[in-house]
Amino acid sequence: EIVLTQSPGTLSLSPGERATLSCWASQSVSSSYLAWYQQKPGQAPRLLIYGASSRATGIPDRFSGSGSGTDFTLTISRLEPEDFAVYYCQQYSSSPYTFGQGTKLEIK
Amino acid sequence: QVQLVESGGGLVKPGGSLRLSCAASGFTFSGYYMSWIRQAPGKGLECVSYISSGGSSIYNADSVRGRFTISRDNANNSLYLQMNSLRAEDTAVYYCARGKKFFDYWGQGTLVTVSS
């Protein structure tokens, strides 16, 4: 099973700042089969990125994903108030498909 | 627009059973893999089961294998999860989601609480 470790656990930033969230895999994630989700309290997760760098439908271009192998990054270029949430990475390279434990992005 | 609406959650005693349903609309349900994903209170996400578009291919996580059964009714655009021999550790919000590998649409979730 591929274990995903997200860092940091909590990130405190201000609106307008740049956010960089990391996701490390215990084994190589082939073909960049990695996705990112955003979850707000009381809501279901929302797909942001798939294939490591492809934005899902309707996702603003301030969200971008990068990386390959075992090292992946989600970048939010300029934080908007609605971006403060928990973010999860997920690999779908190898069954069972697994999620990271999440990074909480909070307002500083 | 795509909508997924779960129902059937509730409080059940350990060893009991529950059947979750997910009503889909706004897309060609019969053309997609569908999945159940759960989230224990304050915890992360776990892929529980998925089923192929026609229902012939099924996956169950080790944690639920032999206890949970996923099924679908393409004529009625519905997905199901039959949960038997429930345990305290099955307590979670259960989400219905479109897809097998990554999940582009999710329902709002239904809470299952297993407690005596």
PDB file of N, CA, C and O in Angstrom, chain B residues 28-54:
ATOM      1  N   THR B  28     -25.008  10.445 -17.363  1.00  0.00           N
ATOM      2  CA  THR B  28     -25.343   9.088 -17.791  1.00  0.00           C
ATOM      3  C   THR B  28     -24.742   8.106 -16.792  1.00  0.00           C
ATOM      4  O   THR B  28     -23.601   7.659 -16.922  1.00  0.00           O
ATOM      5  N   PHE B  29     -25.543   7.779 -15.780  1.00  0.00           N
ATOM      6  CA  PHE B  29     -25.084   6.966 -14.651  1.00  0.00           C
ATOM      7  C   PHE B  29     -24.472   5.646 -15.127  1.00  0.00           C
ATOM      8  O   PHE B  29     -23.433   5.226 -14.610  1.00  0.00           O
ATOM      9  N   SER B  30     -25.084   5.029 -16.094  1.00  0.00           N
ATOM     10  CA  SER B  30     -24.648   3.705 -16.542  1.00  0.00           C
ATOM     11  C   SER B  30     -23.290   3.724 -17.230  1.00  0.00           C
ATOM     12  O   SER B  30     -22.734   2.667 -17.529  1.00  0.00           O
ATOM     13  N   GLY B  31     -22.751   4.899 -17.470  1.00  0.00           N
ATOM     14  CA  GLY B  31     -21.463   5.007 -18.149  1.00  0.00           C
ATOM     15  C   GLY B  31     -20.272   5.195 -17.233  1.00  0.00           C
ATOM     16  O   GLY B  31     -19.142   5.318 -17.707  1.00  0.00           O
ATOM     17  N   TYR B  32     -20.504   5.193 -15.931  1.00  0.00           N
ATOM     18  CA  TYR B  32     -19.438   5.521 -14.991  1.00  0.00           C
ATOM     19  C   TYR B  32     -19.244   4.476 -13.896  1.00  0.00           C
ATOM     20  O   TYR B  32     -20.218   3.911 -13.376  1.00  0.00           O
ATOM     21  N   TYR B  33     -17.967   4.257 -13.522  1.00  0.00           N
ATOM     22  CA  TYR B  33     -17.687   3.597 -12.265  1.00  0.00           C
ATOM     23  C   TYR B  33     -18.228   4.492 -11.145  1.00  0.00           C
ATOM     24  O   TYR B  33     -18.229   5.718 -11.249  1.00  0.00           O
ATOM     25  N   MET B  34     -18.629   3.866 -10.036  1.00  0.00           N
ATOM     26  CA  MET B  34     -19.086   4.596  -8.858  1.00  0.00           C
ATOM     27  C   MET B  34     -18.410   4.009  -7.623  1.00  0.00           C
ATOM     28  O   MET B  34     -18.087   2.813  -7.585  1.00  0.00           O
ATOM     29  N   SER B  35     -18.246   4.855  -6.636  1.00  0.00           N
ATOM     30  CA  SER B  35     -17.508   4.453  -5.427  1.00  0.00           C
ATOM     31  C   SER B  35     -18.211   4.912  -4.158  1.00  0.00           C
ATOM     32  O   SER B  35     -18.999   5.857  -4.183  1.00  0.00           O
ATOM     33  N   TRP B  36     -17.896   4.220  -3.074  1.00  0.00           N
ATOM     34  CA  TRP B  36     -18.235   4.671  -1.726  1.00  0.00           C
ATOM     35  C   TRP B  36     -16.917   4.980  -1.013  1.00  0.00           C
ATOM     36  O   TRP B  36     -15.989   4.168  -1.015  1.00  0.00           O
ATOM     37  N   ILE B  37     -16.870   6.148  -0.395  1.00  0.00           N
ATOM     38  CA  ILE B  37     -15.701   6.616   0.335  1.00  0.00           C
ATOM     39  C   ILE B  37     -16.186   7.053   1.707  1.00  0.00           C
ATOM     40  O   ILE B  37     -17.243   7.681   1.813  1.00  0.00           O
ATOM     41  N   ARG B  38     -15.435   6.718   2.743  1.00  0.00           N
ATOM     42  CA  ARG B  38     -15.885   7.092   4.079  1.00  0.00           C
ATOM     43  C   ARG B  38     -14.850   7.943   4.799  1.00  0.00           C
ATOM     44  O   ARG B  38     -13.665   7.921   4.468  1.00  0.00           O
ATOM     45  N   GLN B  39     -15.356   8.660   5.793  1.00  0.00           N
ATOM     46  CA  GLN B  39     -14.515   9.550   6.594  1.00  0.00           C
ATOM     47  C   GLN B  39     -14.959   9.438   8.041  1.00  0.00           C
ATOM     48  O   GLN B  39     -16.047   9.920   8.393  1.00  0.00           O
ATOM     49  N   ALA B  40     -14.134   8.817   8.864  1.00  0.00           N
ATOM     50  CA  ALA B  40     -14.432   8.720  10.282  1.00  0.00           C
ATOM     51  C   ALA B  40     -14.366  10.116  10.907  1.00  0.00           C
ATOM     52  O   ALA B  40     -13.660  10.994  10.383  1.00  0.00           O
ATOM     53  N   PRO B  41     -15.097  10.356  11.998  1.00  0.00           N
ATOM     54  CA  PRO B  41     -15.140  11.694  12.604  1.00  0.00           C
ATOM     55  C   PRO B  41     -13.753  12.262  12.873  1.00  0.00           C
ATOM     56  O   PRO B  41     -12.943  11.630  13.548  1.00  0.00           O
ATOM     57  N   GLY B  42     -13.486  13.431  12.306  1.00  0.00           N
ATOM     58  CA  GLY B  42     -12.210  14.090  12.507  1.00  0.00           C
ATOM     59  C   GLY B  42     -11.022  13.418  11.851  1.00  0.00           C
ATOM     60  O   GLY B  42      -9.875  13.775  12.134  1.00  0.00           O
ATOM     61  N   LYS B  43     -11.291  12.462  10.968  1.00  0.00           N
ATOM     62  CA  LYS B  43     -10.205  11.683  10.351  1.00  0.00           C
ATOM     63  C   LYS B  43     -10.140  11.902   8.835  1.00  0.00           C
ATOM     64  O   LYS B  43     -10.864  12.728   8.274  1.00  0.00           O
ATOM     65  N   GLY B  44      -9.276  11.132   8.210  1.00  0.00           N
ATOM     66  CA  GLY B  44      -9.092  11.239   6.772  1.00  0.00           C
ATOM     67  C   GLY B  44     -10.072  10.379   5.986  1.00  0.00           C
ATOM     68  O   GLY B  44     -11.074   9.904   6.502  1.00  0.00           O
ATOM     69  N   LEU B  45      -9.755  10.195   4.725  1.00  0.00           N
ATOM     70  CA  LEU B  45     -10.650   9.561   3.764  1.00  0.00           C
ATOM     71  C   LEU B  45     -10.175   8.150   3.412  1.00  0.00           C
ATOM     72  O   LEU B  45      -8.971   7.900   3.300  1.00  0.00           O
ATOM     73  N   GLU B  46     -11.135   7.251   3.226  1.00  0.00           N
ATOM     74  CA  GLU B  46     -10.825   5.868   2.877  1.00  0.00           C
ATOM     75  C   GLU B  46     -11.749   5.395   1.766  1.00  0.00           C
ATOM     76  O   GLU B  46     -12.968   5.488   1.885  1.00  0.00           O
ATOM     77  N   CYS B  47     -11.182   4.885   0.693  1.00  0.00           N
ATOM     78  CA  CYS B  47     -11.968   4.267  -0.374  1.00  0.00           C
ATOM     79  C   CYS B  47     -12.477   2.918   0.122  1.00  0.00           C
ATOM     80  O   CYS B  47     -11.677   2.035   0.429  1.00  0.00           O
ATOM     81  N   VAL B  48     -13.786   2.746   0.187  1.00  0.00           N
ATOM     82  CA  VAL B  48     -14.375   1.533   0.746  1.00  0.00           C
ATOM     83  C   VAL B  48     -14.667   0.504  -0.338  1.00  0.00           C
ATOM     84  O   VAL B  48     -14.273  -0.654  -0.233  1.00  0.00           O
ATOM     85  N   SER B  49     -15.377   0.939  -1.374  1.00  0.00           N
ATOM     86  CA  SER B  49     -15.770   0.023  -2.443  1.00  0.00           C
ATOM     87  C   SER B  49     -15.931   0.801  -3.741  1.00  0.00           C
ATOM     88  O   SER B  49     -16.248   1.994  -3.712  1.00  0.00           O
ATOM     89  N   TYR B  50     -15.756   0.098  -4.868  1.00  0.00           N
ATOM     90  CA  TYR B  50     -16.174   0.662  -6.141  1.00  0.00           C
ATOM     91  C   TYR B  50     -16.765  -0.436  -7.013  1.00  0.00           C
ATOM     92  O   TYR B  50     -16.524  -1.623  -6.791  1.00  0.00           O
ATOM     93  N   ILE B  51     -17.543   0.007  -8.006  1.00  0.00           N
ATOM     94  CA  ILE B  51     -18.225  -0.919  -8.898  1.00  0.00           C
ATOM     95  C   ILE B  51     -18.147  -0.370 -10.314  1.00  0.00           C
ATOM     96  O   ILE B  51     -18.251   0.839 -10.535  1.00  0.00           O
ATOM     97  N   SER B  52     -17.939  -1.249 -11.262  1.00  0.00           N
ATOM     98  CA  SER B  52     -17.826  -0.846 -12.657  1.00  0.00           C
ATOM     99  C   SER B  52     -19.176  -0.380 -13.193  1.00  0.00           C
ATOM    100  O   SER B  52     -20.218  -0.581 -12.571  1.00  0.00           O
ATOM    101  N   SER B  53     -19.141   0.210 -14.364  1.00  0.00           N
ATOM    102  CA  SER B  53     -20.350   0.805 -14.941  1.00  0.00           C
ATOM    103  C   SER B  53     -21.466  -0.219 -15.125  1.00  0.00           C
ATOM    104  O   SER B  53     -22.640   0.071 -14.871  1.00  0.00           O
ATOM    105  N   GLY B  54     -21.112  -1.432 -15.506  1.00  0.00           N
ATOM    106  CA  GLY B  54     -22.106  -2.470 -15.709  1.00  0.00           C
ATOM    107  C   GLY B  54     -22.328  -3.354 -14.513  1.00  0.00           C
ATOM    108  O   GLY B  54     -23.223  -4.208 -14.505  1.00  0.00           O
TER     109      GLY B  54
END
